[in-house]
CSV table of C-alpha atoms in Angstrom, one decimal:
chain,number,residue,atom,x,y,z
H,15,MET,CA,-111.2,132.0,-108.1
H,16,LEU,CA,-110.2,130.0,-105.1
H,17,ILE,CA,-107.2,127.5,-105.4
H,18,PRO,CA,-106.7,125.5,-102.1
H,19,ALA,CA,-103.3,124.0,-102.0
H,20,PHE,CA,-101.7,121.5,-99.6
H,21,GLU,CA,-98.2,120.4,-100.5
H,22,GLU,CA,-98.6,121.0,-104.2
H,23,ALA,CA,-95.2,122.5,-105.0
H,24,GLU,CA,-94.6,120.1,-107.9
H,25,SER,CA,-97.9,120.9,-109.8
H,26,ILE,CA,-99.1,124.3,-108.8
H,27,THR,CA,-97.0,126.3,-111.2
H,28,GLN,CA,-98.6,124.6,-114.2
H,29,THR,CA,-102.0,125.2,-112.7
H,30,LEU,CA,-101.3,128.9,-112.2
H,31,GLU,CA,-100.0,129.2,-115.8
H,32,SER,CA,-103.2,127.7,-117.2
H,33,LEU,CA,-105.2,130.1,-115.1
H,34,ALA,CA,-103.2,133.1,-116.1
H,35,LEU,CA,-103.8,132.3,-119.8
H,36,GLN,CA,-107.6,132.1,-119.6
H,37,ASP,CA,-109.3,134.1,-122.3
H,38,TYR,CA,-111.9,135.4,-119.9
H,39,PRO,CA,-113.1,138.9,-121.0
H,40,ALA,CA,-113.2,140.5,-117.5
H,41,PRO,CA,-110.8,141.1,-114.7
H,42,LEU,CA,-110.0,138.0,-112.6
H,43,ARG,CA,-108.9,137.6,-109.0
H,44,MET,CA,-107.1,134.4,-108.1
H,45,ILE,CA,-106.6,133.5,-104.5
H,46,VAL,CA,-104.2,130.7,-103.7
H,47,ILE,CA,-104.9,129.3,-100.2
H,48,ASP,CA,-101.8,127.6,-98.8
H,49,ASP,CA,-103.3,125.2,-96.2
H,50,GLY,CA,-100.3,125.0,-93.9
H,51,SER,CA,-98.1,123.1,-96.4
H,52,LYS,CA,-94.8,121.8,-95.1
H,53,ASP,CA,-93.2,121.7,-98.5
H,54,SER,CA,-92.2,124.7,-100.7
H,55,THR,CA,-95.8,125.4,-102.0
H,56,ALA,CA,-95.9,128.9,-100.6
H,57,ARG,CA,-92.4,129.8,-101.9
H,58,VAL,CA,-93.2,128.4,-105.3
H,59,VAL,CA,-96.4,130.5,-105.5
H,60,GLU,CA,-94.6,133.7,-104.2
H,61,SER,CA,-91.8,133.2,-106.8
H,62,TRP,CA,-94.3,132.7,-109.6
H,63,CYS,CA,-96.3,135.7,-108.6
H,64,ALA,CA,-93.1,137.8,-108.4
H,65,THR,CA,-92.2,136.7,-112.0
H,66,ARG,CA,-95.6,137.6,-113.2
H,67,ARG,CA,-95.4,141.1,-111.6
H,68,ALA,CA,-92.3,141.7,-113.7
H,69,ASP,CA,-94.3,140.5,-116.8
H,70,PRO,CA,-97.9,141.4,-115.8
H,71,ILE,CA,-101.1,139.9,-117.2
H,72,THR,CA,-103.3,143.0,-116.8
H,73,HIS,CA,-106.6,141.3,-116.3
H,74,VAL,CA,-105.5,138.7,-113.8
H,75,ALA,CA,-104.5,139.4,-110.2
H,76,PHE,CA,-103.0,136.7,-108.0
H,77,GLU,CA,-103.0,136.6,-104.2
H,78,LEU,CA,-101.5,134.2,-101.7
H,79,LEU,CA,-103.3,133.5,-98.4
H,80,ARG,CA,-101.0,131.5,-96.1
H,81,LEU,CA,-102.7,129.7,-93.3
H,82,PRO,CA,-100.4,129.1,-90.2
H,83,LYS,CA,-101.3,125.4,-90.0
H,84,ASN,CA,-103.2,122.7,-91.9
H,85,ILE,CA,-106.9,123.0,-91.2
H,86,GLY,CA,-108.4,121.0,-94.1
H,87,LYS,CA,-109.7,121.8,-97.5
H,88,ALA,CA,-113.1,122.9,-96.4
H,89,ARG,CA,-111.9,125.4,-93.9
H,90,ALA,CA,-109.2,126.6,-96.3
H,91,LEU,CA,-111.9,127.2,-99.0
H,92,ASN,CA,-114.1,129.0,-96.4
H,93,ALA,CA,-111.1,131.3,-95.5
H,94,GLY,CA,-111.0,132.2,-99.2
H,95,LEU,CA,-114.8,132.6,-99.4
H,96,ALA,CA,-114.6,135.2,-96.7
H,97,LEU,CA,-112.4,137.3,-99.0
H,98,THR,CA,-114.7,137.2,-102.0
H,99,HIS,CA,-117.4,139.7,-103.0
H,100,THR,CA,-118.3,138.7,-106.6
H,101,ASP,CA,-121.7,137.2,-107.5
H,102,TRP,CA,-120.0,134.0,-108.7
H,103,LEU,CA,-116.8,132.3,-107.6
H,104,VAL,CA,-114.9,129.3,-108.9
H,105,SER,CA,-112.9,126.6,-107.1
H,106,VAL,CA,-110.0,124.9,-108.8
H,107,ASP,CA,-107.8,122.2,-107.4
H,108,ALA,CA,-104.1,123.0,-107.2
H,109,ASP,CA,-103.2,120.0,-109.5
H,110,CYS,CA,-105.6,120.9,-112.3
H,111,TRP,CA,-104.8,122.3,-115.7
H,112,LEU,CA,-107.6,124.3,-117.5
H,113,ARG,CA,-108.1,124.7,-121.2
H,114,LYS,CA,-107.8,128.3,-122.3
H,115,ASN,CA,-111.6,128.7,-122.7
H,116,ALA,CA,-112.6,126.7,-119.7
H,117,LEU,CA,-113.4,129.5,-117.3
H,118,ARG,CA,-115.3,131.6,-119.9
H,119,ARG,CA,-117.5,128.6,-120.8
H,120,LEU,CA,-118.1,127.7,-117.2
H,121,ILE,CA,-119.3,131.2,-116.3
H,122,ALA,CA,-121.2,131.5,-119.5
H,123,ARG,CA,-123.2,128.4,-118.6
H,124,ALA,CA,-123.7,129.7,-115.0
H,125,LEU,CA,-125.2,133.0,-116.3
H,126,SER,CA,-127.3,131.3,-119.0
H,127,ASP,CA,-128.8,128.5,-116.9
H,128,PRO,CA,-132.3,128.7,-115.4
H,129,PRO,CA,-133.0,130.9,-112.4
H,130,GLY,CA,-132.2,129.1,-109.1
H,131,THR,CA,-129.0,127.7,-110.4
H,132,ALA,CA,-126.7,127.6,-107.4
H,133,ALA,CA,-123.6,125.9,-108.9
H,134,VAL,CA,-122.3,124.7,-112.2
H,135,ALA,CA,-119.9,121.7,-112.5
H,136,GLY,CA,-117.1,121.8,-115.1
H,137,ALA,CA,-116.0,118.8,-117.1
H,138,VAL,CA,-113.1,117.1,-115.3
H,139,MET,CA,-110.8,114.6,-117.1
H,140,ILE,CA,-107.6,113.0,-116.0
H,141,ARG,CA,-104.3,114.4,-117.2
H,142,ASN,CA,-101.7,111.7,-116.3
H,143,SER,CA,-103.4,108.8,-118.0
H,144,ARG,CA,-100.1,107.5,-119.4
H,145,GLU,CA,-98.4,107.2,-116.0
H,146,ASN,CA,-99.3,103.6,-115.3
H,147,TRP,CA,-102.0,101.0,-115.5
H,148,ILE,CA,-104.1,102.6,-112.7
H,149,THR,CA,-104.2,106.0,-114.4
H,150,ARG,CA,-104.9,104.4,-117.7
H,151,ALA,CA,-108.0,102.7,-116.3
H,152,GLN,CA,-109.1,106.0,-114.6
H,153,GLU,CA,-109.0,107.8,-117.9
H,154,TRP,CA,-111.9,105.6,-119.1
H,155,ASP,CA,-113.7,106.1,-115.7
H,156,TYR,CA,-113.6,109.8,-116.1
H,157,PHE,CA,-114.5,109.6,-119.8
H,158,LEU,CA,-117.2,106.9,-119.8
H,159,GLY,CA,-118.2,106.9,-116.1
H,160,ILE,CA,-118.1,110.2,-114.3
H,161,GLY,CA,-118.3,112.4,-117.4
H,162,ALA,CA,-121.2,110.4,-119.0
H,163,VAL,CA,-123.1,110.3,-115.7
H,164,LYS,CA,-122.9,114.1,-115.4
H,165,ARG,CA,-124.1,114.6,-119.0
H,166,VAL,CA,-127.1,112.3,-118.4
H,167,GLN,CA,-127.9,114.0,-115.1
H,168,SER,CA,-127.7,117.4,-116.9
H,169,LEU,CA,-130.4,116.3,-119.4
H,170,PHE,CA,-132.7,115.7,-116.4
H,171,GLN,CA,-131.8,119.1,-114.9
H,172,GLY,CA,-130.3,117.1,-112.0
H,173,VAL,CA,-126.5,117.2,-111.6
H,174,LEU,CA,-125.9,115.9,-108.1
H,175,VAL,CA,-122.4,117.2,-107.3
H,176,ALA,CA,-120.5,120.3,-108.2
H,177,GLN,CA,-117.0,118.9,-107.7
H,178,GLY,CA,-114.4,121.0,-105.9
H,179,ALA,CA,-111.8,120.3,-108.7
H,180,PHE,CA,-113.5,122.8,-111.1
H,181,SER,CA,-116.9,124.3,-110.4
H,182,ALA,CA,-118.6,127.7,-110.2
H,183,TYR,CA,-120.8,128.7,-107.3
H,184,ASP,CA,-123.3,131.4,-106.7
H,185,ARG,CA,-121.7,133.1,-103.7
H,186,ARG,CA,-124.9,134.0,-101.9
H,187,ALA,CA,-126.3,130.5,-102.3
H,188,LEU,CA,-123.0,129.1,-101.1
H,189,GLN,CA,-123.0,131.3,-98.0
H,190,SER,CA,-126.6,130.5,-97.3
H,191,VAL,CA,-125.7,126.9,-96.6
H,192,GLY,CA,-122.7,127.8,-94.5
H,193,GLY,CA,-120.0,127.4,-97.2
H,194,TRP,CA,-118.0,124.2,-97.4
H,195,PRO,CA,-118.8,121.8,-94.5
H,196,ASP,CA,-115.9,120.3,-92.5
H,197,THR,CA,-116.5,116.8,-93.7
H,198,VAL,CA,-114.5,114.2,-95.7
H,199,GLY,CA,-116.6,114.8,-98.8
H,200,GLU,CA,-117.0,118.5,-98.5
H,201,ASP,CA,-118.0,119.2,-102.1
H,202,ILE,CA,-120.6,116.4,-102.1
H,203,VAL,CA,-122.2,117.4,-98.8
H,204,MET,CA,-122.2,121.1,-99.8
H,205,SER,CA,-123.8,120.3,-103.2
H,206,TRP,CA,-126.6,118.3,-101.5
H,207,ARG,CA,-127.3,121.1,-99.1
H,208,LEU,CA,-127.8,123.4,-102.1
H,209,LEU,CA,-130.1,120.8,-103.7
H,210,ALA,CA,-132.0,120.2,-100.5
H,211,THR,CA,-132.8,123.9,-100.2
H,212,GLY,CA,-134.2,124.0,-103.7
H,213,GLY,CA,-131.1,125.0,-105.6
H,214,ARG,CA,-130.1,123.6,-109.0
H,215,ILE,CA,-126.7,122.4,-110.2
H,216,GLY,CA,-125.8,122.7,-113.9
H,217,HIS,CA,-123.1,121.2,-116.0
H,218,ALA,CA,-120.8,122.9,-118.5
H,219,GLU,CA,-119.8,119.9,-120.6
H,220,ASP,CA,-117.5,122.1,-122.7
H,221,ALA,CA,-115.5,123.6,-119.8
H,222,PHE,CA,-112.6,121.3,-119.5
H,223,ALA,CA,-110.2,120.9,-116.6
H,224,PHE,CA,-107.6,118.1,-116.4
H,225,THR,CA,-106.8,116.8,-112.9
H,226,THR,CA,-103.9,114.5,-111.7
H,227,GLY,CA,-105.4,111.2,-110.8
H,228,PRO,CA,-104.0,108.9,-108.1
H,229,ALA,CA,-101.0,106.9,-109.5
H,230,SER,CA,-100.8,104.2,-106.8
H,231,PHE,CA,-103.3,101.6,-105.6
H,232,ARG,CA,-103.2,103.1,-102.1
H,233,GLN,CA,-103.9,106.6,-103.3
H,234,PHE,CA,-106.7,105.4,-105.5
H,235,VAL,CA,-108.4,103.4,-102.7
H,236,ARG,CA,-108.1,106.4,-100.3
H,237,GLN,CA,-109.7,108.7,-102.9
H,238,ARG,CA,-112.6,106.5,-103.7
H,239,ARG,CA,-113.1,105.7,-100.0
H,240,ARG,CA,-113.4,109.4,-99.4
H,241,TRP,CA,-115.8,109.9,-102.2
H,242,SER,CA,-118.1,107.1,-101.1
H,243,ARG,CA,-117.9,108.2,-97.5
H,244,GLY,CA,-118.8,111.7,-98.6
H,245,MET,CA,-122.0,110.3,-100.2
H,246,ILE,CA,-123.1,108.8,-96.8
H,247,GLU,CA,-122.2,112.1,-95.1
H,248,ALA,CA,-124.5,113.9,-97.6
H,249,PHE,CA,-127.4,111.6,-96.9
H,250,LYS,CA,-126.9,112.0,-93.2
H,251,GLU,CA,-126.7,115.8,-93.5
H,252,SER,CA,-129.5,116.3,-96.0
H,253,PRO,CA,-132.1,113.5,-95.7
H,254,ARG,CA,-134.8,115.9,-96.8
H,255,ILE,CA,-133.3,115.8,-100.3
H,256,LEU,CA,-135.3,112.6,-100.9
H,257,ARG,CA,-138.5,114.6,-100.3
H,258,VAL,CA,-137.7,117.5,-102.8
H,259,PRO,CA,-139.8,116.7,-105.9
H,260,ARG,CA,-137.7,117.0,-109.0
H,261,LEU,CA,-136.6,115.0,-112.1
H,262,SER,CA,-133.2,114.3,-110.5
H,263,LEU,CA,-134.8,112.3,-107.6
H,264,ILE,CA,-134.3,109.1,-109.6
H,265,PHE,CA,-130.5,109.7,-109.5
H,266,ILE,CA,-130.6,110.4,-105.7
H,267,VAL,CA,-132.5,107.1,-105.1
H,268,TRP,CA,-130.1,105.3,-107.4
H,269,ASN,CA,-127.2,106.7,-105.3
H,270,ALA,CA,-129.0,105.4,-102.1
H,271,LEU,CA,-128.8,101.9,-103.6
H,272,PHE,CA,-125.0,102.1,-104.2
H,273,PRO,CA,-124.0,100.6,-100.8
H,274,LEU,CA,-126.2,97.6,-101.3
H,275,MET,CA,-124.9,97.0,-104.9
H,276,ASP,CA,-121.3,97.4,-103.8
H,277,LEU,CA,-121.9,95.1,-100.9
H,278,ALA,CA,-123.4,92.4,-103.2
H,279,TYR,CA,-120.5,92.8,-105.6
H,280,THR,CA,-117.8,92.6,-103.0
H,281,CYS,CA,-119.2,90.0,-100.7
H,282,ALA,CA,-121.0,87.7,-103.2
H,283,PHE,CA,-120.0,88.3,-106.8
H,284,LEU,CA,-116.2,88.5,-106.2
H,285,PRO,CA,-116.1,85.3,-104.1
H,286,GLY,CA,-118.3,83.7,-106.8
H,287,LEU,CA,-115.7,84.6,-109.5
H,288,ILE,CA,-112.9,83.1,-107.3
H,289,ALA,CA,-114.9,80.0,-106.7
H,290,ALA,CA,-115.7,79.7,-110.5
H,291,ALA,CA,-112.0,79.8,-111.3
H,292,PHE,CA,-111.6,76.6,-109.3
H,293,GLY,CA,-114.7,75.0,-110.9
H,294,TYR,CA,-117.3,75.8,-108.3
H,295,PHE,CA,-120.1,77.6,-110.1
H,296,TRP,CA,-122.3,78.3,-107.1
H,297,ILE,CA,-122.7,82.1,-107.8
H,298,ALA,CA,-120.9,82.8,-111.0
H,299,GLY,CA,-120.5,80.4,-114.0
H,300,PRO,CA,-120.0,80.3,-117.7
H,301,LEU,CA,-123.3,82.2,-118.2
H,302,THR,CA,-121.9,85.1,-116.3
H,303,LEU,CA,-119.8,85.9,-119.4
H,304,ALA,CA,-123.1,86.7,-121.1
H,305,VAL,CA,-123.2,90.1,-119.4
H,306,LEU,CA,-119.9,91.1,-121.1
H,307,PRO,CA,-121.3,91.8,-124.6
H,308,PRO,CA,-124.1,94.1,-123.5
H,309,GLY,CA,-121.8,95.9,-121.2
H,310,LEU,CA,-119.2,96.4,-123.9
H,311,LEU,CA,-122.0,97.6,-126.3
H,312,VAL,CA,-123.2,100.2,-123.8
H,313,ASN,CA,-119.7,101.4,-123.2
H,314,TYR,CA,-119.1,101.7,-126.9
H,315,ILE,CA,-122.2,103.7,-127.4
H,316,ILE,CA,-121.2,106.1,-124.6
H,317,TYR,CA,-117.7,106.3,-126.1
H,318,ARG,CA,-118.9,107.3,-129.5
H,319,SER,CA,-121.2,110.0,-128.1
H,320,ALA,CA,-118.4,111.4,-125.8
H,321,ARG,CA,-115.8,111.2,-128.6
H,322,ARG,CA,-118.1,113.2,-130.9
H,323,SER,CA,-118.5,115.9,-128.2
H,324,PHE,CA,-114.7,115.9,-127.8
H,325,GLN,CA,-114.1,116.4,-131.5
H,326,GLU,CA,-116.6,119.2,-131.7
H,327,MET,CA,-114.4,121.0,-129.1
H,328,GLY,CA,-111.2,120.4,-130.8
H,329,LEU,CA,-110.1,117.5,-128.5
H,330,LYS,CA,-108.8,114.1,-129.5
H,331,VAL,CA,-109.4,110.9,-127.6
H,332,ARG,CA,-106.1,109.2,-127.4
H,333,ALA,CA,-105.8,105.5,-128.1
H,334,ASN,CA,-105.8,103.6,-124.8
H,335,ALA,CA,-106.9,100.0,-125.5
H,336,LEU,CA,-105.1,98.7,-122.4
H,337,GLY,CA,-106.8,101.2,-120.2
H,338,PHE,CA,-110.2,100.2,-121.7
H,339,ALA,CA,-109.6,96.5,-121.1
H,340,LEU,CA,-108.6,97.2,-117.5
H,341,TYR,CA,-111.6,99.5,-117.0
H,342,GLY,CA,-114.0,96.9,-118.4
H,343,LEU,CA,-112.6,93.8,-116.8
H,344,LEU,CA,-110.7,94.7,-113.6
H,345,TYR,CA,-111.7,98.2,-112.5
H,346,GLY,CA,-114.6,97.0,-110.4
H,347,LEU,CA,-112.3,94.7,-108.5
H,348,MET,CA,-110.6,97.9,-107.1
H,349,LEU,CA,-113.5,100.3,-107.1
H,350,GLN,CA,-116.4,98.5,-105.4
H,351,PRO,CA,-114.4,97.2,-102.3
H,352,ALA,CA,-112.9,100.7,-101.9
H,353,CYS,CA,-116.4,102.3,-102.0
H,354,LEU,CA,-117.7,99.7,-99.5
H,355,TRP,CA,-114.9,100.6,-97.2
H,356,GLY,CA,-115.9,104.2,-97.4
H,357,TYR,CA,-119.5,103.5,-96.6
H,358,LEU,CA,-118.6,101.4,-93.6
H,359,SER,CA,-116.1,104.0,-92.4
H,360,GLU,CA,-118.8,106.6,-92.1
H,361,LEU,CA,-121.4,104.3,-90.7
H,362,CYS,CA,-119.0,103.0,-88.1
H,363,ARG,CA,-117.7,106.6,-87.4
H,364,LEU,CA,-114.1,105.8,-88.0
H,365,PRO,CA,-111.5,108.6,-87.8
H,366,LYS,CA,-111.7,111.0,-90.8
H,367,ASN,CA,-108.9,112.2,-93.0
H,368,TRP,CA,-108.8,114.0,-96.3
H,369,GLY,CA,-106.8,113.5,-99.5
H,370,THR,CA,-104.9,110.9,-101.4
H,371,LYS,CA,-101.3,111.7,-100.4
């Protein structure tokens, strides 16, 4: 397992604890890659490993790879990749907490999926949903948006992204595409390289990891800007993905339409809403409200289906009415402009940076 970390001193101990307690039935090698952190991340990991050596977990071995300077997540992961020799490897973000059976279920899915499977994405949810209104809204985004999309894509054998937060990769397939590319959206670009070369990405909907979501507006915008910019990078790097015949092609074409939809929402619909608030119904008017009931119904159907899956795995969906209201009514006001900024940043070749810190 590869755990890239950059200035994660506050969260990495909980991540390591959750990894140490995995009920995986075989020996595990965990490599923490400190990407030139300026805080105490390396010292925290060393201290934690020293404590574990005094009270060893026999099937889990932890290592710390310290990089002399910050080189970015992609290069840090490739440094760890160079040290691995197993058939499959797993990447985990340093702020994630894994359920006890997450790794076993992720690898079980990887081994049982059809031949040609190059990666398997885990199910990532948000862990700090009670921090503020932004994280409350994100809880529903992960639950009804990101998670539901991956489940639907999986039905068509067409998951598009094995996210870096928690995914398993066939080591040889990963090496054949050059590992993680040095891009803003390294996991998106790498996933599309795998798809463009004929690989398949699966989804383990019962392998849960809980990540720390951005808690400020600035962090949220930077994260979603990076994700949307990564999609444009992926299209530029792997245009031939549109020519690979497969069921998932419909999702790739749909992704290609995102910039136009976000442009229309940001530059037409939002101004229309503002004008309507002052009595000018040129774009949006009273009939615009008619889209709300169908939208709420669709979200409710997705919610019932996802909740049933959660209950089957012993998880409970906590009450979060405020977050649902924010997600349904206001989330797009933050999300679509941030995504549009990401598209334009890549198309205009603006300077690149990674992360939400």
